[in-house]
Amino acid sequence: MSLRVGEIIRFERTFTLEDVELFTKVLGDEGIHHMKPDEQGRVVVQGLMTATLPTKVGGDNNVLARNMNFEFLKPVYTGDTIICEVIIEKFEKQENRTSIVASFICYNQNDILVLRGNFLGVIL
């Protein structure tokens, strides 16, 4: 396993209008704030789409999530670049797998915290 306790995994993504439109088709979340641009031509990115950022670490490392906690602090808009930092907090060897606990923060290109939380799961 390549992950280590204390390791910080950092990555970023810029959300586009096309991302929101596709996510809207999949989820059916057609809230007006996701459909109608504001005075700057932006729409609000679905919270669940923003929450996919920390789950990338799970996908990259075969983590089966058992519990995920998200605190959505500020809206994310199309055109925003979100930087996600996942901190590996704990590993525990079990019979045929390893449990993992991690926390995360996500902030935008202006260093404004938009999302924080944690997850726990098992590495398959």
Short mmCIF file of N, CA and C in Angstrom, two decimals:
data_model
loop_
_atom_site.label_atom_id
_atom_site.label_comp_id
_atom_site.label_asym_id
_atom_site.label_seq_id
_atom_site.Cartn_x
_atom_site.Cartn_y
_atom_site.Cartn_z
N MET A 1 0.86 -1.18 0.00
CA MET A 1 0.00 0.00 0.00
C MET A 1 0.90 1.24 0.00
N SER A 2 0.57 2.20 -0.83
CA SER A 2 1.43 3.36 -0.97
C SER A 2 1.04 4.52 -0.06
N LEU A 3 -0.16 4.51 0.53
CA LEU A 3 -0.58 5.60 1.41
C LEU A 3 0.08 5.46 2.77
N ARG A 4 0.35 6.62 3.41
CA ARG A 4 0.97 6.63 4.73
C ARG A 4 0.20 7.57 5.66
N VAL A 5 0.15 7.23 6.94
CA VAL A 5 -0.47 8.11 7.94
C VAL A 5 0.27 9.45 7.92
N GLY A 6 -0.49 10.52 7.91
CA GLY A 6 0.07 11.86 7.86
C GLY A 6 0.25 12.40 6.45
N GLU A 7 0.14 11.54 5.47
CA GLU A 7 0.29 11.96 4.09
C GLU A 7 -0.85 12.89 3.69
N ILE A 8 -0.53 13.91 2.92
CA ILE A 8 -1.53 14.83 2.37
C ILE A 8 -1.52 14.65 0.86
N ILE A 9 -2.67 14.29 0.34
CA ILE A 9 -2.83 14.11 -1.10
C ILE A 9 -3.57 15.33 -1.62
N ARG A 10 -2.99 16.03 -2.56
CA ARG A 10 -3.54 17.30 -3.05
C ARG A 10 -3.80 17.19 -4.55
N PHE A 11 -4.96 17.67 -4.97
CA PHE A 11 -5.27 17.73 -6.39
C PHE A 11 -6.31 18.82 -6.58
N GLU A 12 -6.56 19.18 -7.82
CA GLU A 12 -7.52 20.26 -8.09
C GLU A 12 -8.32 19.96 -9.34
N ARG A 13 -9.44 20.66 -9.44
CA ARG A 13 -10.31 20.53 -10.60
C ARG A 13 -11.05 21.85 -10.81
N THR A 14 -11.20 22.24 -12.07
CA THR A 14 -12.00 23.40 -12.42
C THR A 14 -13.33 22.88 -12.97
N PHE A 15 -14.42 23.33 -12.38
CA PHE A 15 -15.75 22.88 -12.79
C PHE A 15 -16.27 23.76 -13.92
N THR A 16 -16.88 23.11 -14.92
CA THR A 16 -17.40 23.81 -16.09
C THR A 16 -18.93 23.72 -16.12
N LEU A 17 -19.53 24.54 -16.97
CA LEU A 17 -20.98 24.47 -17.19
C LEU A 17 -21.35 23.10 -17.75
N GLU A 18 -20.53 22.56 -18.62
CA GLU A 18 -20.80 21.23 -19.18
C GLU A 18 -20.82 20.16 -18.07
N ASP A 19 -19.91 20.28 -17.08
CA ASP A 19 -19.92 19.35 -15.94
C ASP A 19 -21.25 19.41 -15.21
N VAL A 20 -21.72 20.62 -14.94
CA VAL A 20 -22.98 20.80 -14.20
C VAL A 20 -24.15 20.26 -15.02
N GLU A 21 -24.17 20.53 -16.32
CA GLU A 21 -25.26 20.04 -17.17
C GLU A 21 -25.30 18.51 -17.19
N LEU A 22 -24.14 17.88 -17.29
CA LEU A 22 -24.08 16.42 -17.31
C LEU A 22 -24.50 15.85 -15.95
N PHE A 23 -24.02 16.44 -14.88
CA PHE A 23 -24.38 15.98 -13.54
C PHE A 23 -25.89 16.15 -13.31
N THR A 24 -26.45 17.25 -13.82
CA THR A 24 -27.88 17.49 -13.72
C THR A 24 -28.66 16.38 -14.42
N LYS A 25 -28.20 15.97 -15.60
CA LYS A 25 -28.87 14.88 -16.32
C LYS A 25 -28.82 13.58 -15.53
N VAL A 26 -27.70 13.30 -14.91
CA VAL A 26 -27.54 12.06 -14.15
C VAL A 26 -28.37 12.09 -12.86
N LEU A 27 -28.30 13.20 -12.12
CA LEU A 27 -28.97 13.29 -10.82
C LEU A 27 -30.42 13.73 -10.90
N GLY A 28 -30.72 14.54 -11.89
CA GLY A 28 -32.06 15.12 -11.94
C GLY A 28 -32.20 16.32 -11.01
N ASP A 29 -31.10 16.82 -10.48
CA ASP A 29 -31.11 17.98 -9.59
C ASP A 29 -31.19 19.24 -10.45
N GLU A 30 -32.40 19.73 -10.66
CA GLU A 30 -32.62 20.86 -11.55
C GLU A 30 -32.97 22.14 -10.80
N GLY A 31 -32.38 22.31 -9.63
CA GLY A 31 -32.58 23.55 -8.89
C GLY A 31 -32.22 24.74 -9.76
N ILE A 32 -32.97 25.81 -9.62
CA ILE A 32 -32.78 26.99 -10.47
C ILE A 32 -31.34 27.51 -10.38
N HIS A 33 -30.70 27.37 -9.21
CA HIS A 33 -29.33 27.85 -9.03
C HIS A 33 -28.32 27.02 -9.83
N HIS A 34 -28.73 25.82 -10.28
CA HIS A 34 -27.87 24.99 -11.13
C HIS A 34 -28.17 25.21 -12.62
N MET A 35 -29.26 25.90 -12.91
CA MET A 35 -29.72 26.04 -14.30
C MET A 35 -29.61 27.47 -14.84
N LYS A 36 -29.87 28.43 -13.98
CA LYS A 36 -29.92 29.82 -14.44
C LYS A 36 -28.66 30.57 -14.01
N PRO A 37 -27.89 31.06 -14.98
CA PRO A 37 -26.65 31.78 -14.64
C PRO A 37 -26.91 33.05 -13.83
N ASP A 38 -25.98 33.36 -12.95
CA ASP A 38 -26.06 34.61 -12.20
C ASP A 38 -25.57 35.76 -13.07
N GLU A 39 -25.44 36.95 -12.50
CA GLU A 39 -25.04 38.13 -13.27
C GLU A 39 -23.63 38.03 -13.84
N GLN A 40 -22.84 37.08 -13.33
CA GLN A 40 -21.49 36.86 -13.85
C GLN A 40 -21.43 35.68 -14.83
N GLY A 41 -22.61 35.10 -15.13
CA GLY A 41 -22.68 34.00 -16.09
C GLY A 41 -22.36 32.63 -15.51
N ARG A 42 -22.35 32.54 -14.17
CA ARG A 42 -22.00 31.28 -13.51
C ARG A 42 -23.25 30.61 -12.95
N VAL A 43 -23.18 29.29 -12.80
CA VAL A 43 -24.21 28.57 -12.05
C VAL A 43 -23.52 27.89 -10.88
N VAL A 44 -24.32 27.52 -9.89
CA VAL A 44 -23.80 26.84 -8.71
C VAL A 44 -23.58 25.37 -9.05
N VAL A 45 -22.41 24.87 -8.73
CA VAL A 45 -22.09 23.46 -8.90
C VAL A 45 -22.81 22.68 -7.81
N GLN A 46 -23.41 21.55 -8.15
CA GLN A 46 -24.08 20.73 -7.15
C GLN A 46 -23.10 20.34 -6.05
N GLY A 47 -23.59 20.40 -4.81
CA GLY A 47 -22.75 20.02 -3.68
C GLY A 47 -22.20 18.62 -3.81
N LEU A 48 -23.04 17.70 -4.28
CA LEU A 48 -22.57 16.33 -4.43
C LEU A 48 -21.47 16.20 -5.48
N MET A 49 -21.48 17.08 -6.49
CA MET A 49 -20.39 17.03 -7.46
C MET A 49 -19.10 17.55 -6.81
N THR A 50 -19.20 18.59 -6.01
CA THR A 50 -18.03 19.07 -5.28
C THR A 50 -17.50 17.97 -4.36
N ALA A 51 -18.42 17.23 -3.75
CA ALA A 51 -18.05 16.16 -2.81
C ALA A 51 -17.35 14.99 -3.49
N THR A 52 -17.38 14.94 -4.82
CA THR A 52 -16.67 13.86 -5.50
C THR A 52 -15.15 14.05 -5.43
N LEU A 53 -14.71 15.25 -5.13
CA LEU A 53 -13.26 15.49 -5.10
C LEU A 53 -12.55 14.61 -4.07
N PRO A 54 -12.96 14.62 -2.80
CA PRO A 54 -12.24 13.76 -1.85
C PRO A 54 -12.45 12.27 -2.11
N THR A 55 -13.51 11.91 -2.80
CA THR A 55 -13.71 10.48 -3.07
C THR A 55 -12.73 9.96 -4.11
N LYS A 56 -12.06 10.87 -4.82
CA LYS A 56 -11.06 10.45 -5.81
C LYS A 56 -9.95 9.63 -5.15
N VAL A 57 -9.57 10.00 -3.94
CA VAL A 57 -8.52 9.25 -3.23
C VAL A 57 -8.98 7.82 -3.00
N GLY A 58 -10.27 7.67 -2.64
CA GLY A 58 -10.81 6.32 -2.46
C GLY A 58 -10.77 5.53 -3.75
N GLY A 59 -11.19 6.15 -4.83
CA GLY A 59 -11.18 5.47 -6.12
C GLY A 59 -9.79 5.09 -6.57
N ASP A 60 -8.84 5.97 -6.30
CA ASP A 60 -7.45 5.70 -6.71
C ASP A 60 -6.80 4.60 -5.88
N ASN A 61 -7.38 4.31 -4.69
CA ASN A 61 -6.73 3.37 -3.77
C ASN A 61 -7.65 2.22 -3.33
N ASN A 62 -8.70 1.97 -4.11
CA ASN A 62 -9.61 0.84 -3.85
C ASN A 62 -10.23 0.89 -2.46
N VAL A 63 -10.64 2.07 -2.04
CA VAL A 63 -11.30 2.23 -0.74
C VAL A 63 -12.80 2.07 -0.93
N LEU A 64 -13.37 1.20 -0.13
CA LEU A 64 -14.81 1.05 -0.05
C LEU A 64 -15.27 1.89 1.13
N ALA A 65 -15.95 3.00 0.85
CA ALA A 65 -16.36 3.93 1.91
C ALA A 65 -17.45 3.31 2.77
N ARG A 66 -17.35 3.55 4.07
CA ARG A 66 -18.38 3.09 5.00
C ARG A 66 -19.11 4.27 5.63
N ASN A 67 -18.43 5.39 5.72
CA ASN A 67 -19.03 6.58 6.32
C ASN A 67 -18.34 7.79 5.71
N MET A 68 -19.14 8.78 5.30
CA MET A 68 -18.59 10.02 4.75
C MET A 68 -19.35 11.19 5.35
N ASN A 69 -18.63 12.17 5.83
CA ASN A 69 -19.23 13.37 6.41
C ASN A 69 -18.76 14.59 5.62
N PHE A 70 -19.71 15.40 5.21
CA PHE A 70 -19.41 16.59 4.43
C PHE A 70 -20.03 17.81 5.11
N GLU A 71 -19.26 18.89 5.19
CA GLU A 71 -19.79 20.17 5.64
C GLU A 71 -19.56 21.16 4.50
N PHE A 72 -20.65 21.55 3.86
CA PHE A 72 -20.60 22.47 2.73
C PHE A 72 -20.61 23.89 3.29
N LEU A 73 -19.52 24.62 3.09
CA LEU A 73 -19.34 25.91 3.74
C LEU A 73 -19.67 27.11 2.86
N LYS A 74 -19.35 27.02 1.59
CA LYS A 74 -19.59 28.10 0.63
C LYS A 74 -19.96 27.49 -0.71
N PRO A 75 -20.72 28.21 -1.53
CA PRO A 75 -21.05 27.66 -2.85
C PRO A 75 -19.82 27.61 -3.76
N VAL A 76 -19.86 26.66 -4.67
CA VAL A 76 -18.86 26.53 -5.72
C VAL A 76 -19.57 26.87 -7.02
N TYR A 77 -18.92 27.66 -7.86
CA TYR A 77 -19.51 28.11 -9.12
C TYR A 77 -18.73 27.55 -10.30
N THR A 78 -19.40 27.47 -11.43
CA THR A 78 -18.68 27.09 -12.65
C THR A 78 -17.55 28.09 -12.86
N GLY A 79 -16.43 27.58 -13.31
CA GLY A 79 -15.24 28.41 -13.47
C GLY A 79 -14.33 28.39 -12.26
N ASP A 80 -14.84 27.97 -11.10
CA ASP A 80 -14.01 27.87 -9.90
C ASP A 80 -13.06 26.69 -10.01
N THR A 81 -11.84 26.90 -9.55
CA THR A 81 -10.89 25.81 -9.41
C THR A 81 -10.88 25.45 -7.93
N ILE A 82 -11.18 24.18 -7.65
CA ILE A 82 -11.23 23.72 -6.27
C ILE A 82 -10.02 22.85 -6.00
N ILE A 83 -9.30 23.20 -4.95
CA ILE A 83 -8.13 22.44 -4.51
C ILE A 83 -8.59 21.58 -3.34
N CYS A 84 -8.31 20.29 -3.43
CA CYS A 84 -8.72 19.35 -2.39
C CYS A 84 -7.47 18.77 -1.74
N GLU A 85 -7.45 18.76 -0.42
CA GLU A 85 -6.37 18.13 0.33
C GLU A 85 -6.96 17.06 1.24
N VAL A 86 -6.54 15.84 1.02
CA VAL A 86 -6.98 14.70 1.83
C VAL A 86 -5.83 14.31 2.73
N ILE A 87 -6.09 14.23 4.04
CA ILE A 87 -5.07 13.88 5.02
C ILE A 87 -5.36 12.48 5.54
N ILE A 88 -4.42 11.58 5.38
CA ILE A 88 -4.57 10.21 5.88
C ILE A 88 -4.34 10.24 7.38
N GLU A 89 -5.36 9.91 8.15
CA GLU A 89 -5.32 10.01 9.61
C GLU A 89 -4.93 8.70 10.29
N LYS A 90 -5.43 7.57 9.75
CA LYS A 90 -5.25 6.32 10.48
C LYS A 90 -5.43 5.12 9.54
N PHE A 91 -4.65 4.10 9.79
CA PHE A 91 -4.82 2.78 9.17
C PHE A 91 -4.94 1.76 10.29
N GLU A 92 -5.70 0.73 10.06
CA GLU A 92 -5.78 -0.36 11.03
C GLU A 92 -5.93 -1.67 10.27
N LYS A 93 -4.96 -2.56 10.45
CA LYS A 93 -5.02 -3.87 9.80
C LYS A 93 -6.15 -4.68 10.40
N GLN A 94 -6.94 -5.29 9.54
CA GLN A 94 -8.00 -6.19 9.97
C GLN A 94 -7.71 -7.55 9.35
N GLU A 95 -8.62 -8.48 9.54
CA GLU A 95 -8.39 -9.85 9.09
C GLU A 95 -7.93 -9.95 7.64
N ASN A 96 -8.72 -9.44 6.72
CA ASN A 96 -8.36 -9.56 5.30
C ASN A 96 -8.36 -8.22 4.56
N ARG A 97 -8.29 -7.15 5.32
CA ARG A 97 -8.24 -5.83 4.71
C ARG A 97 -7.72 -4.82 5.71
N THR A 98 -7.64 -3.57 5.28
CA THR A 98 -7.15 -2.50 6.13
C THR A 98 -8.19 -1.41 6.19
N SER A 99 -8.51 -0.94 7.40
CA SER A 99 -9.43 0.20 7.52
C SER A 99 -8.63 1.49 7.38
N ILE A 100 -9.31 2.52 6.93
CA ILE A 100 -8.66 3.81 6.71
C ILE A 100 -9.59 4.91 7.22
N VAL A 101 -8.98 5.94 7.82
CA VAL A 101 -9.70 7.14 8.24
C VAL A 101 -8.94 8.32 7.64
N ALA A 102 -9.67 9.23 7.02
CA ALA A 102 -9.04 10.40 6.40
C ALA A 102 -9.94 11.62 6.60
N SER A 103 -9.34 12.78 6.63
CA SER A 103 -10.09 14.04 6.66
C SER A 103 -9.72 14.81 5.40
N PHE A 104 -10.50 15.83 5.09
CA PHE A 104 -10.23 16.60 3.88
C PHE A 104 -10.71 18.02 4.02
N ILE A 105 -10.08 18.89 3.26
CA ILE A 105 -10.54 20.27 3.10
C ILE A 105 -10.49 20.57 1.61
N CYS A 106 -11.42 21.40 1.16
CA CYS A 106 -11.45 21.86 -0.23
C CYS A 106 -11.62 23.38 -0.20
N TYR A 107 -10.80 24.06 -0.97
CA TYR A 107 -10.88 25.51 -1.03
C TYR A 107 -10.76 25.95 -2.49
N ASN A 108 -11.25 27.16 -2.74
CA ASN A 108 -11.24 27.63 -4.13
C ASN A 108 -9.98 28.41 -4.44
N GLN A 109 -9.90 28.90 -5.66
CA GLN A 109 -8.73 29.61 -6.16
C GLN A 109 -8.44 30.88 -5.37
N ASN A 110 -9.40 31.34 -4.57
CA ASN A 110 -9.21 32.52 -3.73
C ASN A 110 -8.90 32.15 -2.28
N ASP A 111 -8.54 30.88 -2.06
CA ASP A 111 -8.23 30.35 -0.72
C ASP A 111 -9.41 30.40 0.24
N ILE A 112 -10.63 30.35 -0.28
CA ILE A 112 -11.82 30.31 0.56
C ILE A 112 -12.23 28.86 0.74
N LEU A 113 -12.35 28.44 2.00
CA LEU A 113 -12.74 27.08 2.32
C LEU A 113 -14.20 26.86 1.91
N VAL A 114 -14.44 25.85 1.06
CA VAL A 114 -15.79 25.60 0.55
C VAL A 114 -16.38 24.29 1.07
N LEU A 115 -15.52 23.35 1.49
CA LEU A 115 -15.99 22.03 1.91
C LEU A 115 -14.95 21.42 2.84
N ARG A 116 -15.44 20.74 3.87
CA ARG A 116 -14.54 19.97 4.73
C ARG A 116 -15.29 18.76 5.24
N GLY A 117 -14.55 17.77 5.71
CA GLY A 117 -15.19 16.59 6.24
C GLY A 117 -14.20 15.47 6.46
N ASN A 118 -14.73 14.26 6.49
CA ASN A 118 -13.90 13.09 6.71
C ASN A 118 -14.59 11.86 6.15
N PHE A 119 -13.84 10.80 6.02
CA PHE A 119 -14.41 9.53 5.60
C PHE A 119 -13.67 8.39 6.26
N LEU A 120 -14.36 7.28 6.38
CA LEU A 120 -13.71 6.05 6.82
C LEU A 120 -14.21 4.92 5.95
N GLY A 121 -13.37 3.95 5.79
CA GLY A 121 -13.71 2.83 4.93
C GLY A 121 -12.69 1.73 5.06
N VAL A 122 -12.71 0.83 4.10
CA VAL A 122 -11.74 -0.26 4.07
C VAL A 122 -11.09 -0.30 2.71
N ILE A 123 -9.82 -0.65 2.72
CA ILE A 123 -9.09 -0.82 1.47
C ILE A 123 -9.22 -2.26 1.07
N LEU A 124 -9.76 -2.49 -0.11
CA LEU A 124 -10.01 -3.87 -0.57
C LEU A 124 -8.75 -4.51 -1.11
#
